[in-house]
mmCIF file of C-alpha atoms in Angstrom:
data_model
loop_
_atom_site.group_PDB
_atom_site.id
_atom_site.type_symbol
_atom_site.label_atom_id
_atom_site.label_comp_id
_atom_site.label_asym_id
_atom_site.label_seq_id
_atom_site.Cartn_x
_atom_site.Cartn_y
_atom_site.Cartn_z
ATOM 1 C CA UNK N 118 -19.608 5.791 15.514
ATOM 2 C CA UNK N 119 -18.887 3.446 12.025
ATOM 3 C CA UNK N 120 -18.297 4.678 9.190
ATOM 4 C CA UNK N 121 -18.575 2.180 6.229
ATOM 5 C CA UNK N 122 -16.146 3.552 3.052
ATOM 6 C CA UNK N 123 -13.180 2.956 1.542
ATOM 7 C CA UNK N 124 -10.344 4.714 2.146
ATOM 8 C CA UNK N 125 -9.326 6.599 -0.817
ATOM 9 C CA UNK N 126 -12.944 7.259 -2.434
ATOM 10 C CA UNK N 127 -13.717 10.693 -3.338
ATOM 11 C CA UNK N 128 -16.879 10.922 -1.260
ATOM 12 C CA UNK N 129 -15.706 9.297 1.789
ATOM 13 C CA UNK N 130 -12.884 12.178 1.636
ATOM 14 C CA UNK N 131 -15.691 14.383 2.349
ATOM 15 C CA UNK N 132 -16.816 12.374 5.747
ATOM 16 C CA UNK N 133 -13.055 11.933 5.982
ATOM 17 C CA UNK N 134 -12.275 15.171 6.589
ATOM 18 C CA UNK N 135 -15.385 16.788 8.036
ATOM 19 C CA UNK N 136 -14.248 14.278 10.818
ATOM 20 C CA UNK N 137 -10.959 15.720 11.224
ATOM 21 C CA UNK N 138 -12.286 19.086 11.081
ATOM 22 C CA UNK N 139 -14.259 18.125 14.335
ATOM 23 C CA UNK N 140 -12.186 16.284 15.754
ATOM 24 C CA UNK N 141 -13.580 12.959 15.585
ATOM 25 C CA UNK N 142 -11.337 10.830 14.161
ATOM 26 C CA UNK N 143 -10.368 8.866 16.449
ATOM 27 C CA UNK N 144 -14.077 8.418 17.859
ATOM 28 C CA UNK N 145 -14.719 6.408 14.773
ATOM 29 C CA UNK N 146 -14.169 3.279 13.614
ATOM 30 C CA UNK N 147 -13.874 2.664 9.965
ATOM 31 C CA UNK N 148 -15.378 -0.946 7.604
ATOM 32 C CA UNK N 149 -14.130 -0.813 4.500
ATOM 33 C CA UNK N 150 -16.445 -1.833 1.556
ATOM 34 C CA UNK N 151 -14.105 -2.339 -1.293
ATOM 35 C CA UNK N 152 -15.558 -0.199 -4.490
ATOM 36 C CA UNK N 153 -13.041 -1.685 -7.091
ATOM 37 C CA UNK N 154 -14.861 -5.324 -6.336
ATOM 38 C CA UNK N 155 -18.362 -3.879 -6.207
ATOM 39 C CA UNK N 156 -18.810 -4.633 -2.033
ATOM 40 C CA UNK N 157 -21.024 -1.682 -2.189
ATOM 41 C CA UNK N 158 -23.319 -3.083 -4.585
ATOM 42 C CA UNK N 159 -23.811 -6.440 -3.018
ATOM 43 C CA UNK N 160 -26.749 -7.389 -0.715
ATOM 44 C CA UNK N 161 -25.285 -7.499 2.237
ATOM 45 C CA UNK N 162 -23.969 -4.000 1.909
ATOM 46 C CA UNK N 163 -27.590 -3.026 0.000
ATOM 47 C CA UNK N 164 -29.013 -4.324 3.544
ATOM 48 C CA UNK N 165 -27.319 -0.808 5.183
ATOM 49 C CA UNK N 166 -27.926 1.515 1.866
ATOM 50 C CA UNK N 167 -30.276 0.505 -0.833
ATOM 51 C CA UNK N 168 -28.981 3.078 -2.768
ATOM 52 C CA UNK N 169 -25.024 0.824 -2.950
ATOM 53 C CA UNK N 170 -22.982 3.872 -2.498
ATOM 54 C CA UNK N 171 -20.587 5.440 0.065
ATOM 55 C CA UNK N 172 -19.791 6.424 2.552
ATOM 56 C CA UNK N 173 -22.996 5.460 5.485
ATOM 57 C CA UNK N 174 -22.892 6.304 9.188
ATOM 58 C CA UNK N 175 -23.638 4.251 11.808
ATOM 59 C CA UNK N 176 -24.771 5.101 15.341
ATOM 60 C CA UNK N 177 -24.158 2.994 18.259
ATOM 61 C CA UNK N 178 -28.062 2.368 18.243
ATOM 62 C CA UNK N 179 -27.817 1.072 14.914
ATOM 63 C CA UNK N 180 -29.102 4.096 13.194
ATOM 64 C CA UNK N 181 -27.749 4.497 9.850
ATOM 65 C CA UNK N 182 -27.342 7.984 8.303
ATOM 66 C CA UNK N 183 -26.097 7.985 4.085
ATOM 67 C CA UNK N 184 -25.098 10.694 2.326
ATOM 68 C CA UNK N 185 -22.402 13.386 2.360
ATOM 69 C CA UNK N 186 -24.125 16.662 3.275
ATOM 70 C CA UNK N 187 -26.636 14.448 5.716
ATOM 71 C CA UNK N 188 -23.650 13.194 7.428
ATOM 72 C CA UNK N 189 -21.665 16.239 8.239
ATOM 73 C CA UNK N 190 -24.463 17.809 9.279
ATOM 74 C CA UNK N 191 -24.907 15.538 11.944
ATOM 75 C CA UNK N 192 -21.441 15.699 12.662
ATOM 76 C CA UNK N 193 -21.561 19.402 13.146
ATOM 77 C CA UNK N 194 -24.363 19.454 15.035
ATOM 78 C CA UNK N 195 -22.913 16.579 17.330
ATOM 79 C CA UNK N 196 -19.996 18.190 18.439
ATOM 80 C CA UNK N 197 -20.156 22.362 19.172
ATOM 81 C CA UNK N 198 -19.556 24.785 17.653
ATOM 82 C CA UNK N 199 -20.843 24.136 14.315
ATOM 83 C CA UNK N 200 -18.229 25.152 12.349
ATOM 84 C CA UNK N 201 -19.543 23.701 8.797
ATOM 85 C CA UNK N 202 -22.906 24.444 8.177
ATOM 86 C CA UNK N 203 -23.542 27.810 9.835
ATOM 87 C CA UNK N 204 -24.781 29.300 12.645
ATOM 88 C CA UNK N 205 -27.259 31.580 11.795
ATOM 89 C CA UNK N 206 -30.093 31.074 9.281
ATOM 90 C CA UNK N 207 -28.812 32.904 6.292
ATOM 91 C CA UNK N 208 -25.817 30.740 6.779
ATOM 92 C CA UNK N 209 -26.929 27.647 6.783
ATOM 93 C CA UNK N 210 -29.523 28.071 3.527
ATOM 94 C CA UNK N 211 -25.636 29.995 2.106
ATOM 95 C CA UNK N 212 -23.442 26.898 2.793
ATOM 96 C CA UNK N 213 -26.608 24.142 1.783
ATOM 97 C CA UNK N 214 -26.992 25.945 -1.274
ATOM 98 C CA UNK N 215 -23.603 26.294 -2.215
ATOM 99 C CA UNK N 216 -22.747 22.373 -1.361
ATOM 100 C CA UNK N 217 -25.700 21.628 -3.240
ATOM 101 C CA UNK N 218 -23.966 23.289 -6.426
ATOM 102 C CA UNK N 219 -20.652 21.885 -5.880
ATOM 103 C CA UNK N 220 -22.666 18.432 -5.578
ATOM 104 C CA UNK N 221 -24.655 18.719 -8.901
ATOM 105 C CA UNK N 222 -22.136 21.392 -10.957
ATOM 106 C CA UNK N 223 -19.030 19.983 -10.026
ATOM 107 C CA UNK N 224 -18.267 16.386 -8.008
ATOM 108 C CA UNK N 225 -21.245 14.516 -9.495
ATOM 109 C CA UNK N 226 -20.331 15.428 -12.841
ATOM 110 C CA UNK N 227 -16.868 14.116 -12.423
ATOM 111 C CA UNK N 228 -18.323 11.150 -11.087
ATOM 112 C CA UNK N 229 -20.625 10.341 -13.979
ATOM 113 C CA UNK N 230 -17.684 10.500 -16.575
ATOM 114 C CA UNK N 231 -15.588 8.382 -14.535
ATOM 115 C CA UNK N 232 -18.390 5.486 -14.613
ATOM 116 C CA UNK N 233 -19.580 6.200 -18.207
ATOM 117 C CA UNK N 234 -16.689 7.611 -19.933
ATOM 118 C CA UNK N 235 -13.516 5.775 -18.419
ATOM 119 C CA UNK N 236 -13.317 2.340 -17.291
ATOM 120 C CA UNK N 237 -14.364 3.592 -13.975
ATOM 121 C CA UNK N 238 -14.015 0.088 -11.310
ATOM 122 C CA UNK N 239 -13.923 -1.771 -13.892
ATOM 123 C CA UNK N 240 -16.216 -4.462 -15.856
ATOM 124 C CA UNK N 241 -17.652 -6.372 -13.292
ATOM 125 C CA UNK N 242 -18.850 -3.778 -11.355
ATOM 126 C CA UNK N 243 -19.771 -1.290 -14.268
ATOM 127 C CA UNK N 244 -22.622 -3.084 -15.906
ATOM 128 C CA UNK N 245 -23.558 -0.273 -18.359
ATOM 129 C CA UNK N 246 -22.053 2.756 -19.515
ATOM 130 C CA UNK N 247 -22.638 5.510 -21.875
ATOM 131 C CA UNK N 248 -19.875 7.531 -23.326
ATOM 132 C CA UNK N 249 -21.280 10.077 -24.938
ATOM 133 C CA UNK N 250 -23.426 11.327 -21.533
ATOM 134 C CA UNK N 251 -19.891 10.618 -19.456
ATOM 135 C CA UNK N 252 -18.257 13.117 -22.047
ATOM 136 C CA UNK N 253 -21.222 15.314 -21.607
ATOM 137 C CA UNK N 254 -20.371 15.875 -17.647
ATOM 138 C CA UNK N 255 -16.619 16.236 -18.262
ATOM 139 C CA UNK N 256 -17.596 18.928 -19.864
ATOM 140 C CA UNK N 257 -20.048 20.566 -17.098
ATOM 141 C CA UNK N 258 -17.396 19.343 -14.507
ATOM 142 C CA UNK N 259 -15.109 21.920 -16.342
ATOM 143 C CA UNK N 260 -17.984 24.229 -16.279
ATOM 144 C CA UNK N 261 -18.263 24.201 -12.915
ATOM 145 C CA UNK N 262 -14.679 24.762 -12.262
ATOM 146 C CA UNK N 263 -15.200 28.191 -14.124
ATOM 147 C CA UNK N 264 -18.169 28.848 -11.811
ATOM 148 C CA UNK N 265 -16.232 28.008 -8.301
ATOM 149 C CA UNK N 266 -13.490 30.069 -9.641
ATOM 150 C CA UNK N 267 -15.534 32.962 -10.143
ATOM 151 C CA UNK N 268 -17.163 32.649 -6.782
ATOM 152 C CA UNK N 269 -13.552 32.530 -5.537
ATOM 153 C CA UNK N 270 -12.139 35.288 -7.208
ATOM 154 C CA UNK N 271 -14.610 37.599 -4.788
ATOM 155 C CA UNK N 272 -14.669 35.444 -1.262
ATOM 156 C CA UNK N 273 -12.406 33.573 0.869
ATOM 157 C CA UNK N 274 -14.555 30.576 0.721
ATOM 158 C CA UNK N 275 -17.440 28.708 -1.598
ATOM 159 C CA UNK N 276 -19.780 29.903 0.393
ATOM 160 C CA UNK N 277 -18.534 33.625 1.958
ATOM 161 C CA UNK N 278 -15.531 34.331 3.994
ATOM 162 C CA UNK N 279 -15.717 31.005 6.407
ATOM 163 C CA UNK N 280 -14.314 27.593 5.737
ATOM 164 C CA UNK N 281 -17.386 25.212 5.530
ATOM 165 C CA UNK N 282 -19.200 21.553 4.438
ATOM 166 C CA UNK N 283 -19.450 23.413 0.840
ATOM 167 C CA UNK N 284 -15.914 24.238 0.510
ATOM 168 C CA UNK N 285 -14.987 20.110 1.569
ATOM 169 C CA UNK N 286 -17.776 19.224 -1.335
ATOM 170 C CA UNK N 287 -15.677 21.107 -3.764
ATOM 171 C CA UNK N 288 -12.482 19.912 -2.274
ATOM 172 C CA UNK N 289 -13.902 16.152 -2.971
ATOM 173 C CA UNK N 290 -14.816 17.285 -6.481
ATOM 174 C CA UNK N 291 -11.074 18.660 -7.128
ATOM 175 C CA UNK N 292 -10.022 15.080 -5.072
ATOM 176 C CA UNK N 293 -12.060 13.199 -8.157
ATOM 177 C CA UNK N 294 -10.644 15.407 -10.585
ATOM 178 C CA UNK N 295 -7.106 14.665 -10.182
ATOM 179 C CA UNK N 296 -7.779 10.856 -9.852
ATOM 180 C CA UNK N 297 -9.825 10.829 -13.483
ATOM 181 C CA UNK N 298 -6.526 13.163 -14.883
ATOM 182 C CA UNK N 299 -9.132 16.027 -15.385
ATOM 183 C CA UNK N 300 -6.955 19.247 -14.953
ATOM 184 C CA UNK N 301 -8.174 22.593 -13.677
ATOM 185 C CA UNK N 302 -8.032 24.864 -16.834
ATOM 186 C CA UNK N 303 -5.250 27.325 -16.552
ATOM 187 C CA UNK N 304 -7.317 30.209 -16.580
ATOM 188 C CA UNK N 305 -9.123 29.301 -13.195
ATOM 189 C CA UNK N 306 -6.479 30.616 -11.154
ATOM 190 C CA UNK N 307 -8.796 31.420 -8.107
ATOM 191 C CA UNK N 308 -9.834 28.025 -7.857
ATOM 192 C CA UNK N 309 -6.360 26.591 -7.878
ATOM 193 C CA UNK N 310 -4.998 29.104 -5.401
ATOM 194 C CA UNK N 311 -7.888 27.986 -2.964
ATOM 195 C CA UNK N 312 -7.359 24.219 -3.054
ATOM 196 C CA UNK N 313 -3.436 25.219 -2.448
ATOM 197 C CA UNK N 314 -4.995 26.716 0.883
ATOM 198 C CA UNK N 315 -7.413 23.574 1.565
ATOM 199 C CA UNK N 316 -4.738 21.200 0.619
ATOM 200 C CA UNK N 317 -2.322 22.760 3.230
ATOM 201 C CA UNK N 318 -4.865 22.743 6.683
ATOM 202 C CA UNK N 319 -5.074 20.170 8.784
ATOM 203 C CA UNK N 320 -8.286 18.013 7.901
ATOM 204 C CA UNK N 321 -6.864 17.297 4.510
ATOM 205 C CA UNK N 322 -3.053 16.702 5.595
ATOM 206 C CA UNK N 323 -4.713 14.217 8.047
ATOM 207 C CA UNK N 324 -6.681 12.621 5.498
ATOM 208 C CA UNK N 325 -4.130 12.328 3.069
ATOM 209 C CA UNK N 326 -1.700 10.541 5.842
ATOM 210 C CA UNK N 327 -4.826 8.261 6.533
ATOM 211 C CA UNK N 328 -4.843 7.753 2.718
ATOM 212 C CA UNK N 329 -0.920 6.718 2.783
ATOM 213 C CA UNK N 330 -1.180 4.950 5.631
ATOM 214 C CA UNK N 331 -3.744 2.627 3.967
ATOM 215 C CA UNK N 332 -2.043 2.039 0.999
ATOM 216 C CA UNK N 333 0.984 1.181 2.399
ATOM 217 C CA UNK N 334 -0.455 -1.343 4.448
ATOM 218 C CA UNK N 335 -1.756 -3.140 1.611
ATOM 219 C CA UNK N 336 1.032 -2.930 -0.320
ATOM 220 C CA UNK N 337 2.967 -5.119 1.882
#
C-alpha cells in the first residue's frame, strides 16, 4: 500500500495511527505531499484527489481510496479482526455515527479556524479567508469538546466501552487543537483524562516517534 500525506498533518495522524493499530506500518510506504507549499493543491496531486486534501490510499492496482473514515475502514476490514469499526451492526452504525460527530463537531471545526482565522499554511497556499466564520468554529470546536467530554464522563470510549476509528477522529481533533494553541477548557476533565489514556497506547507513541523521526531528519 501508499499512502500520500505529510507527516505531521492532523488527518494523516488518523491513517497514521489506524495503521499502527493494525499493524500495518511497515506494509506501507509513505509520499509526502508537502501542505505548507500547497503540493496538495497542485495538478499533479489533483490528478489522485480532486478534492487537494490528505491523506489518499493507494492500492497496488492503482486504486485510490481518500478520506479518513473511508480509509480505516478498509484497513479494518483488510486485516482481521476488525477492531475499529465494529463487529456487529449496532456497532458499526455506533462508531460511524460517533466519528461522524467528532468529524463535523469537533476536528473540522478546528480545521476551518486554522485556514480562516490564523495564518493557517500561509499566503500562497491560503487564497481566501474569512475571520469572522474561522472564529465562528473555534467556538463550536470548544463546543464540541464539552460534548465529547460529556460522552466521556459515562463510557470508556467515544463510542461505548471499546477503543475505535471514532475515538482516533477525536484524537486527530485534540492533535489539531494543540497545534492551533486551542486549549481544552478546564472544566472538561473527562475529555482530558481520556486523551492522557490515548496518548499513552501504542498507535499514538508510534506515531509520535514517526513524527520525531521526520522532523529530525529534516532538520539536519
Amino acid at each position: 500500500m501508499r499512502i500520500y500525506d505529510w507527516y505531521d498533518g492532523p488527518y494523516p495522524a488518523r491513517v497514521r495511527i489506524a495503521l499502527a493499530e493494525k499493524g500495518l506500518i511497515s506494509d506501507t510506504e509513505f509520499v509526502p505531499v508537502n501542505l505548507w507549499t500547497g503540493e496538495h493543491k497542485k495538478n499533479e496531486f489533483l490528478a489522485i484527489n480532486y478534492s487537494g486534501t490528505l491523506p489518499v490510499l493507494e492500492l497496488d492496482d492503482g486504486t485510490l481510496i481518500a478520506e479518513c473514515t473511508a480509509i480505516t475502514q478498509y484497513l479494518d476490514a483488510l486485516s482481521a479482526p476488525r477492531t475499529l469499526t465494529g463487529t456487529t451492526p449496532a456497532e458499526q452504525g455506533i462508531i460511524h455515527m460517533m466519528t461522524k460527530r467528532a468529524e463535523i463537531e469537533f476536528l473540522d471545526a478546528v480545521s476551518v479556524y486554522f485556514h480562516h482565522a490564523t495564518a493557517g499554511l500561509g499566503p500562497e497556499v491560503e487564497l481566501y479567508q474569512n475571520p469572522e466564520w474561522g472564529n465562528r468554529m473555534r467556538n463550536k470546536a470548544v463546543q464540541g469538546m464539552h460534548y465529547f467530554n460529556r460522552i466521556l464522563q459515562t463510557q470508556s470510549y467515544v463510542a461505548g466501552e471499546t477503543f475505535s476509528m471514532a475515538d482516533i477522529a477525536v484524537i486527530g481533533g485534540m492533535i489539531f487543537s494543540a497545534l492551533v494553541n486551542l486549549p481544552v477548557p478546564s472544566e472538561c476533565g473527562a475529555l482530558s483524562e481520556w486523551y492522557e489514556r490515548m496518548q499513552a497506547r501504542p498507535s499514538f507513541q508510534q506515531w509520535k516517534a514517526m513524527v520525531e523521526e521526520e522532523r529530525l531528519r529534516r532538520s539536519v
